[in-house]
Coordinates of C-alpha atoms and ligand atoms in Angstrom, one line a residue:
Chain A
M1 CA 77.2 3.5 44.3
T2 CA 77.1 0.8 47.0
P3 CA 74.2 1.2 49.3
A4 CA 75.0 2.0 53.0
I5 CA 72.7 -0.7 54.1
E6 CA 71.1 -3.5 52.0
I7 CA 68.8 -5.9 53.8
K8 CA 67.4 -8.8 51.8
G9 CA 64.9 -11.5 52.8
L10 CA 65.6 -11.0 56.5
H11 CA 63.9 -13.4 58.9
K12 CA 64.5 -13.4 62.7
Y13 CA 63.2 -16.0 65.1
F14 CA 63.4 -15.9 68.9
G15 CA 62.8 -19.6 69.5
A16 CA 59.7 -20.5 67.6
N17 CA 58.5 -16.8 67.6
E18 CA 59.1 -15.3 64.1
V19 CA 59.7 -11.6 64.8
L20 CA 60.9 -10.5 61.3
K21 CA 59.1 -12.1 58.4
G22 CA 61.1 -11.3 55.3
I23 CA 62.3 -7.7 55.4
D24 CA 63.9 -5.9 52.4
I25 CA 65.3 -2.4 52.9
T26 CA 67.9 -0.5 51.1
V27 CA 69.4 2.7 52.6
E28 CA 71.6 4.7 50.2
A29 CA 74.6 6.6 51.5
G30 CA 73.5 10.0 52.9
Q31 CA 69.9 9.0 53.2
V32 CA 67.8 9.3 56.4
V33 CA 65.3 6.5 56.7
C34 CA 62.8 6.5 59.6
V35 CA 61.2 3.3 60.8
V36 CA 57.8 3.6 62.5
G37 CA 55.3 1.1 63.7
P38 CA 53.5 -0.2 66.7
S39 CA 55.2 -1.7 69.8
G40 CA 56.4 -5.3 69.2
S41 CA 56.4 -5.0 65.4
G42 CA 60.1 -5.8 65.3
K43 CA 61.7 -2.3 64.7
S44 CA 64.4 -2.7 67.3
T45 CA 65.1 -6.3 66.2
L46 CA 65.5 -5.0 62.6
L47 CA 68.0 -2.3 63.7
R48 CA 69.9 -4.7 65.9
C49 CA 70.3 -7.2 63.0
V50 CA 72.2 -4.5 61.0
N51 CA 75.1 -4.5 63.5
L52 CA 74.5 -8.0 64.5
L53 CA 73.5 -7.4 68.1
E54 CA 71.0 -9.9 67.0
E55 CA 71.9 -12.7 64.7
P56 CA 69.6 -12.9 61.7
T57 CA 68.0 -16.3 61.2
E58 CA 67.8 -16.1 57.5
G59 CA 68.5 -13.6 54.7
T60 CA 71.5 -11.2 54.2
V61 CA 72.6 -7.9 55.5
H62 CA 75.2 -5.9 53.6
V63 CA 76.8 -2.8 55.1
E64 CA 78.7 -0.7 52.6
G65 CA 79.0 -3.8 50.4
I66 CA 80.3 -6.1 53.1
E67 CA 78.1 -9.0 54.0
V68 CA 77.8 -8.9 57.8
T69 CA 75.8 -12.1 57.8
D70 CA 78.7 -13.9 56.4
P71 CA 80.1 -16.0 59.2
D72 CA 83.6 -15.0 58.3
A73 CA 82.9 -11.3 58.4
D74 CA 85.1 -9.2 60.8
I75 CA 82.1 -7.9 62.7
D76 CA 84.1 -5.8 65.1
S77 CA 85.6 -3.8 62.2
V78 CA 82.2 -3.4 60.6
R79 CA 80.7 -2.2 63.9
R80 CA 83.3 0.5 64.1
R81 CA 81.7 2.1 61.1
I82 CA 78.2 1.9 62.5
G83 CA 77.3 4.2 65.3
M84 CA 74.4 3.0 67.5
V85 CA 72.3 5.1 69.8
F86 CA 70.0 3.3 72.3
Q87 CA 66.7 4.2 73.9
Q88 CA 68.3 3.8 77.4
F89 CA 71.5 5.7 76.4
N90 CA 73.7 3.0 77.8
L91 CA 76.5 5.3 78.8
F92 CA 79.2 3.7 80.9
P93 CA 78.3 4.9 84.5
H94 CA 81.8 4.5 85.9
M95 CA 83.3 7.0 83.4
T96 CA 82.9 10.7 83.0
A97 CA 81.2 12.1 79.8
L98 CA 84.7 12.8 78.4
Q99 CA 86.0 9.3 79.2
N100 CA 82.8 7.8 77.7
V101 CA 83.6 9.4 74.4
M102 CA 87.4 8.7 74.6
I103 CA 87.4 5.0 75.7
S104 CA 86.6 3.3 72.4
Q105 CA 88.8 5.7 70.4
R106 CA 91.6 4.7 72.7
R107 CA 90.9 1.0 72.9
V108 CA 89.5 0.3 69.5
L109 CA 91.0 2.9 67.2
K110 CA 94.2 3.0 69.3
R111 CA 94.3 6.8 69.1
S112 CA 96.7 8.6 71.4
S113 CA 95.1 10.0 74.5
K114 CA 95.8 13.5 73.3
E115 CA 94.1 12.9 69.9
A116 CA 91.2 11.1 71.5
E117 CA 90.6 13.9 73.9
I118 CA 90.5 16.5 71.1
V119 CA 88.1 14.4 69.1
A120 CA 85.9 13.8 72.2
R121 CA 85.8 17.5 73.1
D122 CA 84.9 18.4 69.5
N123 CA 82.0 16.0 69.5
L124 CA 80.8 16.9 73.0
N125 CA 80.8 20.5 71.8
K126 CA 79.0 19.6 68.7
V127 CA 76.1 18.0 70.6
G128 CA 76.1 21.0 73.1
V129 CA 77.3 19.4 76.3
S130 CA 80.9 20.7 76.3
D131 CA 80.4 22.1 79.8
K132 CA 79.6 18.6 81.1
C133 CA 82.9 16.9 80.2
D134 CA 83.8 15.9 83.7
A135 CA 80.3 14.9 84.9
Y136 CA 79.3 11.3 85.4
P137 CA 76.2 10.1 83.6
S138 CA 74.3 10.0 86.8
Q139 CA 74.8 13.7 87.1
L140 CA 73.4 14.5 83.7
S141 CA 69.8 14.8 82.6
G142 CA 68.4 12.2 80.2
G143 CA 68.7 14.6 77.3
Q144 CA 72.3 15.4 78.1
Q145 CA 73.1 11.7 78.5
Q146 CA 71.6 10.9 75.1
R147 CA 73.7 13.6 73.5
V148 CA 76.8 12.3 75.1
A149 CA 75.9 8.9 73.8
I150 CA 75.6 10.4 70.3
A151 CA 79.0 12.1 70.7
R152 CA 80.4 8.8 71.8
A153 CA 79.2 7.1 68.6
L154 CA 80.3 10.1 66.4
A155 CA 83.8 10.0 67.9
M156 CA 84.4 6.7 66.1
D157 CA 83.9 8.6 62.7
P158 CA 81.1 6.2 61.7
D159 CA 79.8 6.1 58.1
L160 CA 76.3 5.5 59.3
M161 CA 74.2 5.8 62.4
L162 CA 71.5 3.6 63.9
F163 CA 69.0 5.2 66.3
D164 CA 66.6 3.1 68.4
E165 CA 63.9 5.4 69.8
P166 CA 66.5 7.9 71.0
T167 CA 64.0 10.2 72.6
S168 CA 61.4 7.7 74.0
A169 CA 63.0 7.6 77.4
L170 CA 63.2 11.4 77.7
D171 CA 61.0 14.0 79.4
P172 CA 59.1 15.9 76.8
E173 CA 60.9 19.1 77.3
L174 CA 64.3 17.4 76.6
V175 CA 63.3 15.7 73.4
G176 CA 63.9 18.8 71.3
D177 CA 67.6 19.1 72.1
V178 CA 68.3 15.6 71.0
L179 CA 66.2 15.9 67.8
A180 CA 68.1 19.1 67.0
V181 CA 71.4 17.3 67.2
M182 CA 70.0 14.5 64.9
R183 CA 68.7 17.1 62.5
K184 CA 72.1 18.7 62.3
L185 CA 73.7 15.3 61.6
A186 CA 71.2 14.7 58.8
E187 CA 72.0 18.0 57.3
E188 CA 75.7 17.2 57.3
G189 CA 74.9 14.2 55.2
M190 CA 75.1 11.4 57.7
T191 CA 73.4 8.1 56.7
M192 CA 70.8 7.4 59.4
L193 CA 68.4 4.6 60.1
V194 CA 66.1 5.9 62.8
V195 CA 63.4 4.1 64.8
T196 CA 61.2 6.8 66.2
H197 CA 57.7 7.8 67.2
E198 CA 58.5 11.5 66.4
M199 CA 56.3 12.0 63.3
G200 CA 57.3 15.6 63.0
F201 CA 61.0 14.6 62.8
A202 CA 60.2 11.8 60.3
R203 CA 58.2 14.1 58.1
E204 CA 60.7 16.9 58.0
V205 CA 64.0 15.1 58.1
A206 CA 63.5 11.6 56.6
D207 CA 64.1 10.9 52.9
R208 CA 62.0 7.8 53.4
V209 CA 59.6 6.4 56.0
V210 CA 59.1 2.7 56.5
F211 CA 56.0 1.5 58.3
M212 CA 56.4 -1.9 60.0
D213 CA 53.7 -4.0 61.6
G214 CA 53.8 -7.6 62.7
G215 CA 57.3 -8.2 61.4
V216 CA 56.7 -7.1 57.8
I217 CA 57.1 -3.8 56.0
V218 CA 53.7 -2.5 55.2
E219 CA 54.7 0.7 53.5
D220 CA 58.0 2.2 52.4
G221 CA 58.1 5.6 50.7
P222 CA 58.7 9.4 51.0
P223 CA 57.2 10.9 54.2
A224 CA 54.7 12.9 52.2
Q225 CA 53.3 9.6 51.0
V226 CA 53.6 7.3 54.0
I227 CA 52.7 9.9 56.6
G228 CA 50.8 12.3 54.5
D229 CA 48.8 9.9 52.3
P230 CA 49.1 6.3 53.6
Q231 CA 47.8 3.6 51.2
H232 CA 47.1 0.9 53.8
E233 CA 44.5 0.8 56.5
R234 CA 47.0 -0.5 59.1
T235 CA 49.2 2.6 58.5
R236 CA 46.3 4.9 58.7
S237 CA 45.1 3.5 62.0
F238 CA 48.6 3.5 63.5
L239 CA 49.2 7.1 62.4
K240 CA 45.8 8.1 63.8
R241 CA 46.8 6.7 67.2
V242 CA 50.3 8.3 67.2
L243 CA 49.2 11.7 65.9
H244 CA 46.0 12.0 67.9
P245 CA 46.5 9.9 71.0
E246 CA 43.5 11.4 72.7
G247 CA 41.1 11.1 69.8
Chain B
M1 CA 31.3 0.6 99.7
S2 CA 29.6 2.5 102.5
D3 CA 31.2 5.8 103.5
Q4 CA 30.7 5.3 107.2
P5 CA 33.8 5.7 109.2
V6 CA 35.2 2.5 110.5
A7 CA 34.2 2.5 114.2
A8 CA 36.7 1.3 116.8
A9 CA 35.3 -1.9 118.4
P10 CA 33.6 -0.3 121.4
G11 CA 34.5 -1.4 124.9
R12 CA 36.3 -4.6 123.7
A13 CA 39.9 -3.6 124.3
R14 CA 40.2 -2.6 127.9
L15 CA 43.9 -1.9 127.4
S16 CA 45.0 0.8 125.0
P17 CA 47.7 -0.4 122.5
R18 CA 50.2 1.9 124.2
K19 CA 49.5 0.4 127.6
K20 CA 49.8 -3.1 126.2
Q21 CA 53.2 -2.2 124.8
K22 CA 54.3 -0.9 128.1
I23 CA 53.4 -4.1 129.8
T24 CA 55.2 -6.2 127.2
R25 CA 58.3 -4.2 127.5
G26 CA 58.1 -4.4 131.3
T27 CA 57.9 -8.1 131.1
Q28 CA 61.0 -8.3 129.0
Y29 CA 63.0 -6.2 131.5
V30 CA 61.9 -8.5 134.3
V31 CA 63.0 -11.6 132.4
L32 CA 66.4 -10.0 131.7
G33 CA 66.8 -9.1 135.4
V34 CA 66.0 -12.6 136.6
V35 CA 68.5 -14.2 134.2
L36 CA 71.2 -11.7 135.0
G37 CA 70.5 -12.2 138.7
A38 CA 70.8 -16.0 138.4
L39 CA 74.1 -15.6 136.5
L40 CA 75.5 -13.4 139.2
L41 CA 74.4 -15.7 142.0
Y42 CA 75.3 -19.1 140.5
V43 CA 78.4 -18.5 138.4
D44 CA 81.6 -18.7 140.2
W45 CA 83.1 -15.5 139.0
A46 CA 86.4 -15.9 140.7
S47 CA 87.1 -19.2 139.0
L48 CA 85.8 -18.0 135.7
S49 CA 88.0 -15.0 135.6
Q50 CA 90.9 -17.1 136.9
N51 CA 90.5 -19.4 133.9
F52 CA 89.4 -17.1 131.1
A53 CA 90.7 -13.7 131.9
K54 CA 93.9 -14.0 134.0
G55 CA 96.0 -10.9 133.7
D56 CA 99.5 -12.4 134.0
V57 CA 98.7 -15.2 131.5
A58 CA 97.4 -12.6 129.1
E59 CA 100.7 -10.7 129.5
K60 CA 102.6 -13.8 128.5
A61 CA 100.9 -13.6 125.1
L62 CA 102.7 -10.3 124.4
P63 CA 104.3 -9.2 122.1
E64 CA 104.2 -12.4 120.1
L65 CA 100.4 -12.1 119.9
F66 CA 100.9 -9.3 117.4
T67 CA 104.4 -9.8 116.1
I68 CA 103.9 -13.4 115.2
A69 CA 100.3 -14.6 115.5
L70 CA 98.3 -11.7 114.1
R71 CA 101.0 -11.1 111.5
N72 CA 100.7 -14.7 110.3
T73 CA 96.9 -14.6 110.4
L74 CA 97.1 -11.6 108.1
I75 CA 99.6 -13.3 105.8
Y76 CA 97.5 -16.4 105.5
T77 CA 94.3 -14.4 105.0
I78 CA 95.6 -11.8 102.6
G79 CA 97.5 -14.4 100.6
G80 CA 94.5 -16.6 100.5
F81 CA 92.3 -13.7 99.6
V82 CA 94.4 -12.7 96.7
L83 CA 94.5 -16.2 95.4
A84 CA 90.7 -16.5 95.9
F85 CA 90.1 -13.2 94.1
V86 CA 92.1 -14.2 91.0
L87 CA 90.8 -17.8 90.8
G88 CA 87.3 -16.6 91.7
L89 CA 87.3 -14.1 88.8
I90 CA 88.6 -16.8 86.4
F91 CA 85.9 -19.3 87.6
A92 CA 83.2 -16.6 87.4
L93 CA 84.1 -15.8 83.8
M94 CA 84.2 -19.5 83.0
R95 CA 80.8 -20.0 84.6
I96 CA 79.2 -17.5 82.3
S97 CA 81.3 -18.4 79.3
P98 CA 79.6 -19.4 76.0
V99 CA 82.0 -22.4 75.9
R100 CA 80.0 -25.2 77.6
P101 CA 82.9 -27.3 79.0
Y102 CA 84.2 -24.1 80.8
R103 CA 80.8 -23.7 82.4
W104 CA 80.9 -27.4 83.5
I105 CA 84.3 -27.2 85.0
A106 CA 83.5 -23.9 86.9
T107 CA 80.2 -25.3 88.1
I108 CA 81.8 -28.5 89.3
Y109 CA 84.6 -26.7 91.1
I110 CA 82.3 -24.2 92.8
E111 CA 79.8 -26.9 93.9
I112 CA 82.6 -29.1 95.3
F113 CA 84.5 -26.5 97.2
R114 CA 81.4 -24.8 98.6
G115 CA 80.0 -28.2 99.6
L116 CA 83.0 -29.5 101.5
P117 CA 84.0 -28.3 104.9
A118 CA 87.0 -26.1 104.6
L119 CA 88.7 -28.3 107.2
L120 CA 88.6 -31.2 104.9
I121 CA 90.4 -29.2 102.2
F122 CA 93.2 -28.4 104.7
L123 CA 93.5 -32.0 105.8
L124 CA 93.8 -33.0 102.1
I125 CA 96.5 -30.4 101.5
T126 CA 98.6 -32.0 104.1
F127 CA 98.5 -35.2 102.0
L128 CA 99.4 -33.5 98.7
P129 CA 103.1 -34.5 98.9
L130 CA 102.0 -38.2 99.3
A131 CA 99.6 -38.0 96.4
L132 CA 102.0 -36.2 94.1
P133 CA 105.5 -37.5 94.9
G134 CA 108.1 -34.8 94.5
F135 CA 105.5 -32.1 94.6
E136 CA 105.7 -29.3 97.1
V137 CA 103.4 -26.4 97.6
P138 CA 105.6 -23.4 96.9
G139 CA 106.1 -21.2 99.9
G140 CA 106.2 -24.0 102.4
T141 CA 103.8 -23.7 105.3
Y142 CA 102.6 -20.2 104.2
G143 CA 102.0 -21.6 100.8
Q144 CA 99.9 -24.5 102.1
G145 CA 97.8 -22.3 104.2
I146 CA 97.3 -19.8 101.5
L147 CA 96.5 -22.5 99.0
G148 CA 93.8 -24.0 101.3
L149 CA 92.2 -20.6 101.9
G150 CA 92.5 -19.6 98.3
L151 CA 90.9 -22.8 97.0
V152 CA 88.0 -22.5 99.4
G153 CA 87.6 -18.8 99.0
A154 CA 87.7 -19.0 95.2
A155 CA 84.5 -21.0 95.1
Y156 CA 82.6 -18.4 97.1
Q157 CA 84.3 -15.5 95.5
A158 CA 83.4 -16.9 92.0
E159 CA 79.7 -16.8 93.0
V160 CA 80.1 -13.2 94.3
F161 CA 81.7 -12.2 91.0
R162 CA 79.1 -14.0 88.9
A163 CA 76.3 -12.2 90.6
G164 CA 78.2 -8.9 90.1
L165 CA 78.8 -9.5 86.5
Q166 CA 75.2 -10.5 85.9
A167 CA 74.1 -7.4 87.7
V168 CA 75.6 -5.2 85.0
P169 CA 72.9 -4.4 82.5
K170 CA 73.1 -6.1 79.1
G171 CA 72.9 -2.7 77.4
Q172 CA 76.4 -2.0 78.7
T173 CA 77.9 -4.9 76.7
E174 CA 75.8 -4.0 73.7
A175 CA 77.0 -0.4 73.8
A176 CA 80.6 -1.5 74.0
R177 CA 80.2 -4.1 71.3
S178 CA 78.5 -1.6 68.9
L179 CA 81.5 0.7 69.4
G180 CA 83.6 -2.1 67.9
M181 CA 85.1 -3.6 71.1
S182 CA 85.7 -7.3 71.0
A183 CA 83.8 -9.4 73.6
A184 CA 86.8 -9.7 75.8
R185 CA 87.6 -6.0 75.5
A186 CA 84.0 -5.1 76.4
Q187 CA 84.2 -7.4 79.5
F188 CA 87.4 -5.9 80.7
T189 CA 86.8 -2.2 80.0
V190 CA 83.1 -1.9 80.7
V191 CA 81.6 -4.8 82.6
I192 CA 84.3 -5.9 85.0
P193 CA 85.0 -2.4 86.4
Q194 CA 81.3 -2.0 87.2
A195 CA 81.0 -5.5 88.6
I196 CA 83.9 -4.8 90.9
R197 CA 82.0 -1.9 92.4
I198 CA 79.0 -4.1 93.0
V199 CA 81.0 -6.8 94.6
I200 CA 83.0 -4.7 97.1
P201 CA 80.6 -5.2 100.0
P202 CA 80.2 -9.0 99.6
T203 CA 83.9 -9.3 99.0
T204 CA 84.6 -7.5 102.3
N205 CA 82.4 -10.1 104.0
Q206 CA 84.3 -12.8 102.1
F207 CA 87.5 -11.5 103.5
V208 CA 86.2 -11.7 107.0
S209 CA 85.2 -15.3 106.4
L210 CA 88.7 -16.1 105.2
L211 CA 90.2 -14.4 108.2
K212 CA 88.2 -16.7 110.5
D213 CA 88.9 -19.7 108.3
S214 CA 92.6 -19.0 108.6
S215 CA 92.3 -20.6 112.0
L216 CA 92.1 -23.9 110.2
V217 CA 95.8 -23.6 109.4
L218 CA 96.1 -25.1 112.8
F219 CA 95.4 -28.5 111.2
L220 CA 98.3 -28.2 108.8
G221 CA 100.5 -28.9 111.8
V222 CA 102.3 -25.6 111.8
S223 CA 104.6 -24.5 114.6
G224 CA 107.1 -21.9 115.6
Q225 CA 107.3 -18.9 113.4
Y226 CA 104.2 -20.0 111.4
V227 CA 101.5 -20.1 114.0
E228 CA 98.5 -17.9 113.6
L229 CA 96.1 -16.5 116.2
A230 CA 94.1 -19.7 116.9
K231 CA 97.1 -22.0 117.1
F232 CA 99.0 -19.4 119.1
G233 CA 96.2 -19.1 121.7
N234 CA 95.7 -22.8 121.9
D235 CA 99.4 -23.5 122.4
L236 CA 99.7 -21.0 125.2
A237 CA 96.5 -22.2 126.7
S238 CA 97.9 -25.8 127.0
Q239 CA 101.1 -24.5 128.3
Y240 CA 99.5 -22.6 131.2
A241 CA 96.5 -24.9 131.5
N242 CA 94.4 -21.7 131.2
A243 CA 91.9 -20.5 128.6
T244 CA 93.0 -16.8 128.8
P245 CA 95.2 -16.9 125.7
I246 CA 92.3 -18.2 123.6
M247 CA 90.2 -15.3 124.8
V248 CA 93.0 -12.9 124.0
A249 CA 93.3 -14.4 120.5
G250 CA 89.5 -14.1 120.1
L251 CA 89.6 -10.5 121.0
T252 CA 92.4 -9.9 118.5
Y253 CA 90.2 -11.5 115.8
L254 CA 87.3 -9.2 116.8
I255 CA 89.5 -6.1 116.6
V256 CA 89.9 -6.9 112.9
T257 CA 86.5 -8.5 112.0
V258 CA 84.1 -6.1 113.7
P259 CA 85.3 -2.9 111.9
L260 CA 85.4 -4.8 108.6
G261 CA 81.9 -5.9 109.2
Y262 CA 80.8 -2.3 109.8
L263 CA 82.7 -1.2 106.7
A264 CA 80.9 -3.8 104.6
T265 CA 77.5 -2.6 105.9
R266 CA 78.4 1.0 105.1
L267 CA 79.6 0.2 101.6
E268 CA 76.4 -1.7 101.1
K269 CA 74.3 1.3 102.2
R270 CA 76.3 3.6 100.0
K271 CA 75.8 1.3 97.0
G272 CA 72.1 1.4 97.7
S273 CA 71.9 5.2 97.5
G274 CA 72.9 5.7 93.9
R275 CA 76.3 5.7 92.3
Ligands
ATP301 N1 65.9 -11.2 73.0 C1 64.6 -11.6 72.8 N2 64.2 -12.8 73.1 C2 62.9 -13.2 72.8 N3 62.0 -12.4 72.2 C3 62.4 -11.1 71.9 C4 63.7 -10.7 72.1 N4 63.8 -9.4 71.7 C5 62.6 -9.1 71.2 N5 61.7 -10.1 71.3 C6 60.3 -10.1 70.8 O1 60.3 -9.7 69.5 C7 59.2 -8.9 69.2 C8 59.7 -7.6 68.6 O2 60.4 -6.9 69.5 P1 61.1 -5.5 69.1 O3 61.8 -5.1 70.4 O4 61.9 -5.6 67.9 O5 59.8 -4.6 68.9 P2 59.8 -3.0 68.6 O6 59.0 -2.8 67.4 O7 61.1 -2.5 68.8 O8 58.8 -2.6 69.8 P3 58.9 -1.3 70.8 O9 58.3 -0.2 70.0 O10 58.1 -1.6 72.0 O11 60.4 -1.0 71.1 C9 58.5 -8.7 70.5 O12 57.4 -9.6 70.5 C10 59.5 -9.1 71.5 O13 58.8 -9.7 72.6
MG302 MG1 62.0 -1.2 70.2

């Protein structure tokens, strides 16, 4: 089967600064892969190279067999199949929750307003914010905003989802709601590439955990190995800091 | 650091701060009183009111003050504003475009039209038919006035729009693009509607500016049905050798500009306090 995401020899420079130094990752359809690593290691950049929010400097990225790094690729149509969830939610503040979830269905998929609304309500219901359809983002808690953002991505019927630290901007008591939604998605078989510091989530939900540091992949394997029994010193010291911040 | 309380300098200040403040304020009132007194004494109020606020001359301004002059001022201003708005949006988008020549063209336009006195633009417009034989600004006198105001206003409005567009966080575009919207689609559905909210207060101020600049239509050599407030006041003033009509025209401007100024300030405040 064609992998959902196949990244080969990916390098990314910002000016003279090499942020990704030769990354190879494959995510099979239906897999959940969590990317962990210290701040500045290039996790966001890696994720953003998958849907070309950043242009890779070198190497190839295939999404469902289509080379997105090919200059002739129809990037808009590839992006339709890739849902992306941001740390800062990035909901459209001038639209209600319902409109946020409807707008790209209407404008991109050209769904009728009736159909778009049904799909939007379904998805808002699924993420547990159906009672907030008419609220503006500023009237929602961070956790609610993030769940609306997830519904917005899901409404496009994506084949895979990218999450960039979806719970890092949330108050601790709101993290659980968002993780629960992601867990449910994973159980339904959604292909997910997740940058996160939530080790509990990675351990329980991920098929594989990738540890990145300094623009390279240090370790890539099942959670029991990468989190439970890390082979590299860098992974061990990182995990120690994340799991026991006080110690 | 020592934990001794900081002692007030003993005996140095013979006046308490409050007393000092009282004296300063008292002095200000005295100065004000003296100046007002001098004005009352030395200004010839009778002659002043005779020349600047003469009731029967003011009456001569009615009803044309409103039916022609104010109406035309509003036509020139609103027309110019609409043109400035559309052109300004185009130049703002060009100015932030990834296509370099677009950026150059927009920058050059904006710099030139902000750098020149508006009056100069109006004077040049009167020469347009000479420069381009056979060319006529559509809409005649109205068209010329609107064109002048629109060209000048567009340069300022473009900068207002650019600031507004750049104030919309980059994450908004990224979210829109990752939902599969094209760059243009993302601009029009996500960025521009937010930018418009941001630019409403400065745009209101821009409108007030255009309203005042519409007085420059005077230099297009307009007459009759086309005169606006300034020209109207000036013509009547020459006719009666009396400045009252100019004062009346001025008051009429203020009736429009002052409330708009307050409106802009209120919108600004509301924008500051959240959504
Ligand atoms: N647009 C950009 N221009 C220049 N440098 C950038 C840009 N984006 C990221 N970088 C740099 O690339 C490096 C990796 O950034 P990235 O955001 O991918 O790290 P990260 O692993 O996601 O970190 P964090 O956990 O803090 O989110 C950093 O040094 C950052 O300063
Ligand atoms: Mg990041």
